[in-house]
Structures are given as structure tokens and as C-alpha cells.
Amino acid sequence: MRSPVTGKVVLVTGASRGLGRATALEFAAAGAHVIVTARSTRGRSTQAALPQTSVEDTLEALRAGGGQGEAHACDHTDAAQVERLMLDLRARHGRLDVLINNAWGGHDPVNEAARGREVWEEPPEQLRNMLLGGAYSDALTTLLALRHFGGAVGQVLCTTWHTEEPPGWLPYEVSKAAKNRFVYVLGHQLSGHGIPVIGVAPGWMRTELMETHHTPQELDGQTETPHYAARGLVALAADPDSLRHSGQVLDVGELADLYGITDLDGSQPQWWRAHRSGRS
């Protein structure tokens, strides 16, 4: 049976590892032509402490599974690099059906020795990194895509996170709130053009970063793989009526309810929903 995303041109940013890599693989498996971007290339990783995966590795993996795609090195906080990317994609494909803003540089190293226990002792560059690598990256990539494709991008999906109550780490909370507001505002502004702008918030994913900072015991039984959210993104891209969700941030558990998606083991984790109810 032909998938609704077969033949679609899909751009996945930040695809060298984690959710971006899983998303690229899931879209490729569904028949899309997947363009993957990342700052981490072979021999030049942005996270030395993590497994040395690269954008080229993601491309090889999706092709090994029978998928089609291409890889580009790109820092999505750099306007010149994003401009070159969009010019190349327009020349090669003439259209962009799905843009997935997943790039995230917020956990780039900061001076840990400068961090204190009080909020005013937080290194200010941490918030800068998270705003640049989050909302700014999403906005820059989306607006340049719309400009170069004449406002005809099919769908804009942004990976994000629900802000917590009570709030958590200040730089992270502020950066995610900015991403979520970007989804809301741009969704409103593009409603007349029929372009859905939707945020997708995973639960606690077993990414390389999480596995580095948490023990197996901490992660056991309350986490999900990145493929769970990735399958939710594919389901949204396949939904002809996804405009009804525009401007919203949807939990992956909500997407599981809507579309029947499951994680790799067949489960439907509802970690964030349980987390929210436990704090209410």
C-alpha cells in the first residue's frame, strides 16, 4: 500500500543523532525523499562526549533501509548557510513538502566551572545557546524556506518540549517557551495560506544525550525511543487535515491516540501525560 508521504520532499534538520536521525529513518521508510542536515559531520562532532554519529551516517542508514535522500552540512543558526541550503533545494527539487525543525544546539558546552547554585550565577551564554539553537534556528530556517519557495512550503513541524509547572531550569524553560510561542504565532499568520505549523513534544526519550547523563535504572520503564515521536511526525505529515492542529504543541501521547502510532516495542508510552497529572 502506497504511503501518503511517498515521494514527498522532506527536510529534517539536526539529523545526525537522536530524534532527528530517527525521524529521517521513519520518513525514508515511508517512502519520502529525505534531506538531512546537521553540524556534526564525519570527523567533526559537536558533542565530543556522545557517540560520534554524523549526518553522513544517517544518510547511509536510511539508504541501507531502501530509502532515498541526501545530506548537507548546515548550522541552522547561520543565515548564510541556511540560505545556501534553500537555494540548493529549490534548484534540485523545486518544492519543499515538509520542513521539520529539529536542530538543537542548546546543550553545546558552556563553562561549567562558572555555574553556581543560585539562578543569578547561571552562565549567561547557556541561555544564549538555547535561544539561538532553538527558537532562532527554527525561525531562520522556516522564514528562509518560505521566502525561497514562494510561501509554498507544505507543512512546518517543530520538535519541542512542554514547559513545566512548577518551572525547571531557567535557560531551558525560556528557550522552549519561545519555540512554542513561535509555533503559535506562525501558525496564526500562515493560516490564510493553508500551511500547518505544528509543534511536537516527545516524552523522556532515550537519546544518546540522555543515556550519557542518566543510569539505566533511571531510564528504565519511563522512557520512549526517538522513533515514537518520529512516527508521530510521519503521521502528521500524512494527515490531509493536519491544518486543524496548526498553532498547537501536541504531546506524542496525543498523536498515539489520534493516529494509533506505537514505539518500536509496540507500546504507547504516556510519560508526559502522567508527569503532568502528577504535578497538578
PDB file of C-alpha atoms in Angstrom:
ATOM      1  CA  MET A   1       0.000   0.000   0.000  1.00  0.00           C
ATOM      2  CA  ARG A   2       1.351   3.406  -1.001  1.00  0.00           C
ATOM      3  CA  SER A   3       2.091   5.698   1.947  1.00  0.00           C
ATOM      4  CA  PRO A   4       0.652   9.237   1.879  1.00  0.00           C
ATOM      5  CA  VAL A   5       4.197  10.596   2.258  1.00  0.00           C
ATOM      6  CA  THR A   6       5.654   8.594  -0.635  1.00  0.00           C
ATOM      7  CA  GLY A   7       7.544  10.936  -2.940  1.00  0.00           C
ATOM      8  CA  LYS A   8       7.297  13.938  -0.619  1.00  0.00           C
ATOM      9  CA  VAL A   9      10.381  16.115  -0.231  1.00  0.00           C
ATOM     10  CA  VAL A  10      11.119  16.302   3.485  1.00  0.00           C
ATOM     11  CA  LEU A  11      13.831  18.342   5.207  1.00  0.00           C
ATOM     12  CA  VAL A  12      14.891  17.117   8.659  1.00  0.00           C
ATOM     13  CA  THR A  13      17.284  19.441  10.470  1.00  0.00           C
ATOM     14  CA  GLY A  14      19.611  18.238  13.212  1.00  0.00           C
ATOM     15  CA  ALA A  15      19.564  14.686  11.890  1.00  0.00           C
ATOM     16  CA  SER A  16      22.954  13.320  12.949  1.00  0.00           C
ATOM     17  CA  ARG A  17      21.585  11.664  16.117  1.00  0.00           C
ATOM     18  CA  GLY A  18      18.617  11.401  18.449  1.00  0.00           C
ATOM     19  CA  LEU A  19      15.154  12.372  17.282  1.00  0.00           C
ATOM     20  CA  GLY A  20      16.412  13.884  14.029  1.00  0.00           C
ATOM     21  CA  ARG A  21      18.075  10.651  12.967  1.00  0.00           C
ATOM     22  CA  ALA A  22      15.020   8.573  13.918  1.00  0.00           C
ATOM     23  CA  THR A  23      12.748  10.982  12.038  1.00  0.00           C
ATOM     24  CA  ALA A  24      14.865  10.735   8.889  1.00  0.00           C
ATOM     25  CA  LEU A  25      14.762   6.934   9.044  1.00  0.00           C
ATOM     26  CA  GLU A  26      10.999   6.798   9.611  1.00  0.00           C
ATOM     27  CA  PHE A  27      10.223   9.192   6.745  1.00  0.00           C
ATOM     28  CA  ALA A  28      12.569   7.301   4.428  1.00  0.00           C
ATOM     29  CA  ALA A  29      10.889   4.022   5.371  1.00  0.00           C
ATOM     30  CA  ALA A  30       7.541   5.629   4.489  1.00  0.00           C
ATOM     31  CA  GLY A  31       8.802   6.494   1.004  1.00  0.00           C
ATOM     32  CA  ALA A  32       9.743  10.168   1.306  1.00  0.00           C
ATOM     33  CA  HIS A  33      12.829  11.741  -0.230  1.00  0.00           C
ATOM     34  CA  VAL A  34      14.614  12.889   2.924  1.00  0.00           C
ATOM     35  CA  ILE A  35      17.109  15.741   3.084  1.00  0.00           C
ATOM     36  CA  VAL A  36      19.116  15.516   6.299  1.00  0.00           C
ATOM     37  CA  THR A  37      21.200  18.318   7.766  1.00  0.00           C
ATOM     38  CA  ALA A  38      23.427  18.668  10.822  1.00  0.00           C
ATOM     39  CA  ARG A  39      26.522  20.392  12.090  1.00  0.00           C
ATOM     40  CA  SER A  40      28.101  17.039  13.013  1.00  0.00           C
ATOM     41  CA  THR A  41      29.925  15.614  10.016  1.00  0.00           C
ATOM     42  CA  ARG A  42      32.422  12.777   9.827  1.00  0.00           C
ATOM     43  CA  GLY A  43      35.390  13.646  11.987  1.00  0.00           C
ATOM     44  CA  ARG A  44      33.756  16.846  13.287  1.00  0.00           C
ATOM     45  CA  SER A  45      31.200  16.207  16.019  1.00  0.00           C
ATOM     46  CA  THR A  46      29.584  18.993  18.017  1.00  0.00           C
ATOM     47  CA  GLN A  47      29.315  16.703  21.058  1.00  0.00           C
ATOM     48  CA  ALA A  48      32.621  15.013  21.772  1.00  0.00           C
ATOM     49  CA  ALA A  49      31.199  13.106  24.754  1.00  0.00           C
ATOM     50  CA  LEU A  50      28.485  11.413  22.657  1.00  0.00           C
ATOM     51  CA  PRO A  51      28.770   8.606  20.103  1.00  0.00           C
ATOM     52  CA  GLN A  52      30.405  10.064  17.005  1.00  0.00           C
ATOM     53  CA  THR A  53      27.479   9.854  14.630  1.00  0.00           C
ATOM     54  CA  SER A  54      27.267  12.233  11.691  1.00  0.00           C
ATOM     55  CA  VAL A  55      24.840  13.450   9.055  1.00  0.00           C
ATOM     56  CA  GLU A  56      26.608  11.162   6.579  1.00  0.00           C
ATOM     57  CA  ASP A  57      25.962   8.185   8.875  1.00  0.00           C
ATOM     58  CA  THR A  58      22.244   8.995   8.921  1.00  0.00           C
ATOM     59  CA  LEU A  59      22.154   9.144   5.132  1.00  0.00           C
ATOM     60  CA  GLU A  60      23.926   5.786   4.874  1.00  0.00           C
ATOM     61  CA  ALA A  61      21.479   4.250   7.364  1.00  0.00           C
ATOM     62  CA  LEU A  62      18.377   5.425   5.517  1.00  0.00           C
ATOM     63  CA  ARG A  63      19.778   4.261   2.187  1.00  0.00           C
ATOM     64  CA  ALA A  64      20.687   0.901   3.699  1.00  0.00           C
ATOM     65  CA  GLY A  65      17.000   0.547   4.580  1.00  0.00           C
ATOM     66  CA  GLY A  66      15.991   1.199   0.987  1.00  0.00           C
ATOM     67  CA  GLY A  67      15.252   4.899   1.422  1.00  0.00           C
ATOM     68  CA  GLN A  68      16.196   7.880  -0.690  1.00  0.00           C
ATOM     69  CA  GLY A  69      17.774  11.114   0.416  1.00  0.00           C
ATOM     70  CA  GLU A  70      20.720  13.460   0.568  1.00  0.00           C
ATOM     71  CA  ALA A  71      22.867  15.007   3.279  1.00  0.00           C
ATOM     72  CA  HIS A  72      24.059  18.571   3.818  1.00  0.00           C
ATOM     73  CA  ALA A  73      26.287  20.054   6.494  1.00  0.00           C
ATOM     74  CA  CYS A  74      24.436  23.078   7.876  1.00  0.00           C
ATOM     75  CA  ASP A  75      24.440  25.206  11.006  1.00  0.00           C
ATOM     76  CA  HIS A  76      20.839  26.422  11.200  1.00  0.00           C
ATOM     77  CA  THR A  77      21.801  29.443  13.276  1.00  0.00           C
ATOM     78  CA  ASP A  78      23.920  30.750  10.383  1.00  0.00           C
ATOM     79  CA  ALA A  79      21.827  32.674   7.843  1.00  0.00           C
ATOM     80  CA  ALA A  80      24.374  32.278   5.042  1.00  0.00           C
ATOM     81  CA  GLN A  81      24.465  28.503   5.425  1.00  0.00           C
ATOM     82  CA  VAL A  82      20.674  28.197   5.546  1.00  0.00           C
ATOM     83  CA  GLU A  83      20.407  30.484   2.506  1.00  0.00           C
ATOM     84  CA  ARG A  84      22.766  28.230   0.524  1.00  0.00           C
ATOM     85  CA  LEU A  85      20.800  25.175   1.595  1.00  0.00           C
ATOM     86  CA  MET A  86      17.476  26.609   0.429  1.00  0.00           C
ATOM     87  CA  LEU A  87      18.915  27.731  -2.906  1.00  0.00           C
ATOM     88  CA  ASP A  88      20.272  24.228  -3.469  1.00  0.00           C
ATOM     89  CA  LEU A  89      16.985  22.539  -2.529  1.00  0.00           C
ATOM     90  CA  ARG A  90      14.982  24.851  -4.771  1.00  0.00           C
ATOM     91  CA  ALA A  91      17.316  24.127  -7.689  1.00  0.00           C
ATOM     92  CA  ARG A  92      17.250  20.370  -7.096  1.00  0.00           C
ATOM     93  CA  HIS A  93      13.603  19.801  -6.189  1.00  0.00           C
ATOM     94  CA  GLY A  94      11.572  22.948  -6.830  1.00  0.00           C
ATOM     95  CA  ARG A  95       9.447  22.316  -3.757  1.00  0.00           C
ATOM     96  CA  LEU A  96       9.541  21.509  -0.057  1.00  0.00           C
ATOM     97  CA  ASP A  97       6.620  19.428   1.187  1.00  0.00           C
ATOM     98  CA  VAL A  98       7.575  19.084   4.859  1.00  0.00           C
ATOM     99  CA  LEU A  99      10.031  21.090   6.943  1.00  0.00           C
ATOM    100  CA  ILE A 100      10.931  19.533  10.287  1.00  0.00           C
ATOM    101  CA  ASN A 101      12.742  21.967  12.575  1.00  0.00           C
ATOM    102  CA  ASN A 102      14.632  19.668  14.891  1.00  0.00           C
ATOM    103  CA  ALA A 103      18.138  21.190  15.049  1.00  0.00           C
ATOM    104  CA  TRP A 104      19.176  21.982  18.620  1.00  0.00           C
ATOM    105  CA  GLY A 105      22.461  23.426  19.808  1.00  0.00           C
ATOM    106  CA  GLY A 106      21.283  24.303  23.281  1.00  0.00           C
ATOM    107  CA  HIS A 107      23.453  21.756  25.033  1.00  0.00           C
ATOM    108  CA  ASP A 108      26.685  22.942  23.477  1.00  0.00           C
ATOM    109  CA  PRO A 109      29.345  23.127  26.178  1.00  0.00           C
ATOM    110  CA  VAL A 110      29.475  26.135  28.450  1.00  0.00           C
ATOM    111  CA  ASN A 111      31.908  26.972  31.214  1.00  0.00           C
ATOM    112  CA  GLU A 112      30.644  24.538  33.838  1.00  0.00           C
ATOM    113  CA  ALA A 113      33.094  25.930  36.408  1.00  0.00           C
ATOM    114  CA  ALA A 114      31.223  29.246  36.276  1.00  0.00           C
ATOM    115  CA  ARG A 115      27.902  27.679  37.218  1.00  0.00           C
ATOM    116  CA  GLY A 116      26.701  28.349  40.750  1.00  0.00           C
ATOM    117  CA  ARG A 117      23.807  27.102  42.786  1.00  0.00           C
ATOM    118  CA  GLU A 118      21.781  30.334  42.527  1.00  0.00           C
ATOM    119  CA  VAL A 119      19.891  31.301  39.395  1.00  0.00           C
ATOM    120  CA  TRP A 120      21.843  34.560  39.017  1.00  0.00           C
ATOM    121  CA  GLU A 121      25.067  32.558  38.852  1.00  0.00           C
ATOM    122  CA  GLU A 122      23.928  30.711  35.690  1.00  0.00           C
ATOM    123  CA  PRO A 123      26.367  31.339  32.795  1.00  0.00           C
ATOM    124  CA  PRO A 124      24.501  33.788  30.511  1.00  0.00           C
ATOM    125  CA  GLU A 125      25.866  32.059  27.414  1.00  0.00           C
ATOM    126  CA  GLN A 126      23.761  29.000  28.300  1.00  0.00           C
ATOM    127  CA  LEU A 127      20.533  30.911  27.661  1.00  0.00           C
ATOM    128  CA  ARG A 128      22.070  32.435  24.531  1.00  0.00           C
ATOM    129  CA  ASN A 129      22.958  28.975  23.196  1.00  0.00           C
ATOM    130  CA  MET A 130      19.488  27.665  23.848  1.00  0.00           C
ATOM    131  CA  LEU A 131      17.675  30.593  22.260  1.00  0.00           C
ATOM    132  CA  LEU A 132      19.931  30.508  19.197  1.00  0.00           C
ATOM    133  CA  GLY A 133      19.804  26.736  18.871  1.00  0.00           C
ATOM    134  CA  GLY A 134      16.057  26.629  19.446  1.00  0.00           C
ATOM    135  CA  ALA A 135      13.601  29.371  18.508  1.00  0.00           C
ATOM    136  CA  TYR A 136      16.063  31.392  16.409  1.00  0.00           C
ATOM    137  CA  SER A 137      17.138  28.338  14.434  1.00  0.00           C
ATOM    138  CA  ASP A 138      13.512  27.361  13.805  1.00  0.00           C
ATOM    139  CA  ALA A 139      12.529  30.884  12.766  1.00  0.00           C
ATOM    140  CA  LEU A 140      15.525  31.443  10.494  1.00  0.00           C
ATOM    141  CA  THR A 141      15.091  28.119   8.705  1.00  0.00           C
ATOM    142  CA  THR A 142      11.326  28.457   8.329  1.00  0.00           C
ATOM    143  CA  LEU A 143      11.306  32.049   7.087  1.00  0.00           C
ATOM    144  CA  LEU A 144      14.070  31.422   4.558  1.00  0.00           C
ATOM    145  CA  ALA A 145      12.286  28.294   3.352  1.00  0.00           C
ATOM    146  CA  LEU A 146       9.052  30.239   2.889  1.00  0.00           C
ATOM    147  CA  ARG A 147      10.918  33.015   1.099  1.00  0.00           C
ATOM    148  CA  HIS A 148      12.759  30.737  -1.314  1.00  0.00           C
ATOM    149  CA  PHE A 149       9.764  28.532  -2.043  1.00  0.00           C
ATOM    150  CA  GLY A 150       7.385  31.447  -2.517  1.00  0.00           C
ATOM    151  CA  GLY A 151       5.367  30.747   0.614  1.00  0.00           C
ATOM    152  CA  ALA A 152       4.562  27.277  -0.679  1.00  0.00           C
ATOM    153  CA  VAL A 153       6.112  25.029   1.962  1.00  0.00           C
ATOM    154  CA  GLY A 154       3.599  22.267   2.552  1.00  0.00           C
ATOM    155  CA  GLN A 155       3.949  21.811   6.300  1.00  0.00           C
ATOM    156  CA  VAL A 156       6.138  23.074   9.146  1.00  0.00           C
ATOM    157  CA  LEU A 157       6.678  20.739  12.101  1.00  0.00           C
ATOM    158  CA  CYS A 158       8.811  21.758  15.095  1.00  0.00           C
ATOM    159  CA  THR A 159      10.102  19.398  17.769  1.00  0.00           C
ATOM    160  CA  THR A 160       9.897  20.990  21.192  1.00  0.00           C
ATOM    161  CA  TRP A 161       9.032  20.329  24.842  1.00  0.00           C
ATOM    162  CA  HIS A 162       6.223  21.271  27.160  1.00  0.00           C
ATOM    163  CA  THR A 163       7.226  23.891  29.693  1.00  0.00           C
ATOM    164  CA  GLU A 164       6.872  22.581  33.230  1.00  0.00           C
ATOM    165  CA  GLU A 165       4.822  23.572  36.261  1.00  0.00           C
ATOM    166  CA  PRO A 166       6.495  24.393  38.546  1.00  0.00           C
ATOM    167  CA  PRO A 167       9.166  25.596  36.137  1.00  0.00           C
ATOM    168  CA  GLY A 168      12.519  23.877  35.859  1.00  0.00           C
ATOM    169  CA  TRP A 169      15.910  25.003  34.571  1.00  0.00           C
ATOM    170  CA  LEU A 170      15.616  28.665  33.540  1.00  0.00           C
ATOM    171  CA  PRO A 171      17.554  28.666  30.202  1.00  0.00           C
ATOM    172  CA  TYR A 172      15.795  25.522  29.019  1.00  0.00           C
ATOM    173  CA  GLU A 173      12.326  26.650  30.049  1.00  0.00           C
ATOM    174  CA  VAL A 174      12.719  30.081  28.429  1.00  0.00           C
ATOM    175  CA  SER A 175      14.055  28.623  25.179  1.00  0.00           C
ATOM    176  CA  LYS A 176      11.264  26.045  24.882  1.00  0.00           C
ATOM    177  CA  ALA A 177       8.609  28.643  25.696  1.00  0.00           C
ATOM    178  CA  ALA A 178       9.996  30.736  22.825  1.00  0.00           C
ATOM    179  CA  LYS A 179       9.812  27.755  20.452  1.00  0.00           C
ATOM    180  CA  ASN A 180       6.237  27.024  21.487  1.00  0.00           C
ATOM    181  CA  ARG A 181       5.180  30.638  21.030  1.00  0.00           C
ATOM    182  CA  PHE A 182       6.835  30.632  17.597  1.00  0.00           C
ATOM    183  CA  VAL A 183       4.612  27.691  16.617  1.00  0.00           C
ATOM    184  CA  TYR A 184       1.515  29.505  17.865  1.00  0.00           C
ATOM    185  CA  VAL A 185       2.253  32.851  16.212  1.00  0.00           C
ATOM    186  CA  LEU A 186       3.461  31.478  12.869  1.00  0.00           C
ATOM    187  CA  GLY A 187       0.533  29.061  12.757  1.00  0.00           C
ATOM    188  CA  HIS A 188      -1.809  32.020  13.131  1.00  0.00           C
ATOM    189  CA  GLN A 189      -0.006  34.076  10.492  1.00  0.00           C
ATOM    190  CA  LEU A 190       0.111  31.262   7.930  1.00  0.00           C
ATOM    191  CA  SER A 191      -3.458  30.077   8.453  1.00  0.00           C
ATOM    192  CA  GLY A 192      -4.648  32.041   5.437  1.00  0.00           C
ATOM    193  CA  HIS A 193      -2.030  30.303   3.280  1.00  0.00           C
ATOM    194  CA  GLY A 194      -3.147  26.835   4.326  1.00  0.00           C
ATOM    195  CA  ILE A 195       0.270  25.933   5.789  1.00  0.00           C
ATOM    196  CA  PRO A 196       0.067  23.978   9.062  1.00  0.00           C
ATOM    197  CA  VAL A 197       2.648  24.880  11.722  1.00  0.00           C
ATOM    198  CA  ILE A 198       2.626  22.276  14.491  1.00  0.00           C
ATOM    199  CA  GLY A 199       4.826  21.568  17.495  1.00  0.00           C
ATOM    200  CA  VAL A 200       5.500  18.020  18.642  1.00  0.00           C
ATOM    201  CA  ALA A 201       6.619  17.384  22.226  1.00  0.00           C
ATOM    202  CA  PRO A 202       8.160  13.992  22.965  1.00  0.00           C
ATOM    203  CA  GLY A 203       8.251  12.425  26.388  1.00  0.00           C
ATOM    204  CA  TRP A 204      11.507  11.370  28.005  1.00  0.00           C
ATOM    205  CA  MET A 205      13.448   9.935  25.086  1.00  0.00           C
ATOM    206  CA  ARG A 206      16.355   7.507  25.310  1.00  0.00           C
ATOM    207  CA  THR A 207      18.659   9.609  23.178  1.00  0.00           C
ATOM    208  CA  GLU A 208      22.442   9.441  23.257  1.00  0.00           C
ATOM    209  CA  LEU A 209      22.488  12.578  25.425  1.00  0.00           C
ATOM    210  CA  MET A 210      20.009  11.151  27.956  1.00  0.00           C
ATOM    211  CA  GLU A 211      21.850   7.834  28.146  1.00  0.00           C
ATOM    212  CA  THR A 212      25.080   9.704  28.865  1.00  0.00           C
ATOM    213  CA  HIS A 213      23.621  11.636  31.808  1.00  0.00           C
ATOM    214  CA  HIS A 214      21.279   9.024  33.342  1.00  0.00           C
ATOM    215  CA  THR A 215      21.691   5.483  34.585  1.00  0.00           C
ATOM    216  CA  PRO A 216      19.800   2.562  33.008  1.00  0.00           C
ATOM    217  CA  GLN A 217      17.817   2.305  36.246  1.00  0.00           C
ATOM    218  CA  GLU A 218      16.673   5.930  35.922  1.00  0.00           C
ATOM    219  CA  LEU A 219      15.630   5.417  32.315  1.00  0.00           C
ATOM    220  CA  ASP A 220      14.004   2.021  32.721  1.00  0.00           C
ATOM    221  CA  GLY A 221      10.238   1.873  32.470  1.00  0.00           C
ATOM    222  CA  GLN A 222       9.517   5.584  31.993  1.00  0.00           C
ATOM    223  CA  THR A 223      11.079   6.473  28.674  1.00  0.00           C
ATOM    224  CA  GLU A 224      10.477   6.085  24.962  1.00  0.00           C
ATOM    225  CA  THR A 225      12.697   5.719  21.927  1.00  0.00           C
ATOM    226  CA  PRO A 226      13.062   8.641  19.484  1.00  0.00           C
ATOM    227  CA  HIS A 227      11.171   6.561  16.916  1.00  0.00           C
ATOM    228  CA  TYR A 228       7.924   7.077  18.840  1.00  0.00           C
ATOM    229  CA  ALA A 229       7.926  10.843  18.229  1.00  0.00           C
ATOM    230  CA  ALA A 230       9.338  10.305  14.737  1.00  0.00           C
ATOM    231  CA  ARG A 231       6.348   8.139  13.843  1.00  0.00           C
ATOM    232  CA  GLY A 232       4.081  10.876  15.162  1.00  0.00           C
ATOM    233  CA  LEU A 233       5.747  13.354  12.817  1.00  0.00           C
ATOM    234  CA  VAL A 234       5.215  10.994   9.874  1.00  0.00           C
ATOM    235  CA  ALA A 235       1.558  10.607  10.854  1.00  0.00           C
ATOM    236  CA  LEU A 236       1.087  14.374  10.919  1.00  0.00           C
ATOM    237  CA  ALA A 237       2.740  14.716   7.521  1.00  0.00           C
ATOM    238  CA  ALA A 238       0.383  12.062   6.141  1.00  0.00           C
ATOM    239  CA  ASP A 239      -2.756  13.707   7.554  1.00  0.00           C
ATOM    240  CA  PRO A 240      -4.575  15.714   4.846  1.00  0.00           C
ATOM    241  CA  ASP A 241      -6.423  17.607   7.565  1.00  0.00           C
ATOM    242  CA  SER A 242      -3.410  18.494   9.721  1.00  0.00           C
ATOM    243  CA  LEU A 243      -4.267  22.200   9.431  1.00  0.00           C
ATOM    244  CA  ARG A 244      -6.729  21.658  12.276  1.00  0.00           C
ATOM    245  CA  HIS A 245      -3.727  21.280  14.609  1.00  0.00           C
ATOM    246  CA  SER A 246      -1.901  24.381  13.400  1.00  0.00           C
ATOM    247  CA  GLY A 247      -0.504  26.632  16.106  1.00  0.00           C
ATOM    248  CA  GLN A 248      -0.655  23.861  18.704  1.00  0.00           C
ATOM    249  CA  VAL A 249       2.002  21.863  20.522  1.00  0.00           C
ATOM    250  CA  LEU A 250       0.895  18.233  20.609  1.00  0.00           C
ATOM    251  CA  ASP A 251       2.239  15.644  23.019  1.00  0.00           C
ATOM    252  CA  VAL A 252       3.417  12.429  21.360  1.00  0.00           C
ATOM    253  CA  GLY A 253       0.917  10.561  23.512  1.00  0.00           C
ATOM    254  CA  GLU A 254      -1.846  12.627  21.893  1.00  0.00           C
ATOM    255  CA  LEU A 255      -0.524  11.636  18.465  1.00  0.00           C
ATOM    256  CA  ALA A 256      -0.607   7.994  19.567  1.00  0.00           C
ATOM    257  CA  ASP A 257      -4.282   8.423  20.449  1.00  0.00           C
ATOM    258  CA  LEU A 258      -5.055  10.225  17.185  1.00  0.00           C
ATOM    259  CA  TYR A 259      -3.149   8.046  14.752  1.00  0.00           C
ATOM    260  CA  GLY A 260      -2.515   4.756  16.534  1.00  0.00           C
ATOM    261  CA  ILE A 261       1.267   5.041  16.397  1.00  0.00           C
ATOM    262  CA  THR A 262       3.423   2.881  18.653  1.00  0.00           C
ATOM    263  CA  ASP A 263       7.011   2.796  19.810  1.00  0.00           C
ATOM    264  CA  LEU A 264       9.421   0.175  18.463  1.00  0.00           C
ATOM    265  CA  ASP A 265       8.258  -2.356  21.044  1.00  0.00           C
ATOM    266  CA  GLY A 266       4.571  -1.807  20.228  1.00  0.00           C
ATOM    267  CA  SER A 267       3.875   0.250  23.355  1.00  0.00           C
ATOM    268  CA  GLN A 268       2.274   3.693  23.576  1.00  0.00           C
ATOM    269  CA  PRO A 269       4.160   5.492  26.366  1.00  0.00           C
ATOM    270  CA  GLN A 270       2.278   8.311  28.061  1.00  0.00           C
ATOM    271  CA  TRP A 271       5.152   9.579  30.186  1.00  0.00           C
ATOM    272  CA  TRP A 272       4.445  13.285  29.839  1.00  0.00           C
ATOM    273  CA  ARG A 273       0.724  12.935  30.498  1.00  0.00           C
ATOM    274  CA  ALA A 274       1.440  11.030  33.706  1.00  0.00           C
ATOM    275  CA  HIS A 275       4.109  13.590  34.625  1.00  0.00           C
ATOM    276  CA  ARG A 276       1.672  16.476  34.186  1.00  0.00           C
ATOM    277  CA  SER A 277      -1.081  14.810  36.217  1.00  0.00           C
ATOM    278  CA  GLY A 278       1.393  14.025  38.971  1.00  0.00           C
ATOM    279  CA  ARG A 279       2.304  17.715  39.247  1.00  0.00           C
ATOM    280  CA  SER A 280      -1.210  19.107  39.051  1.00  0.00           C
TER     281      SER A 280
END
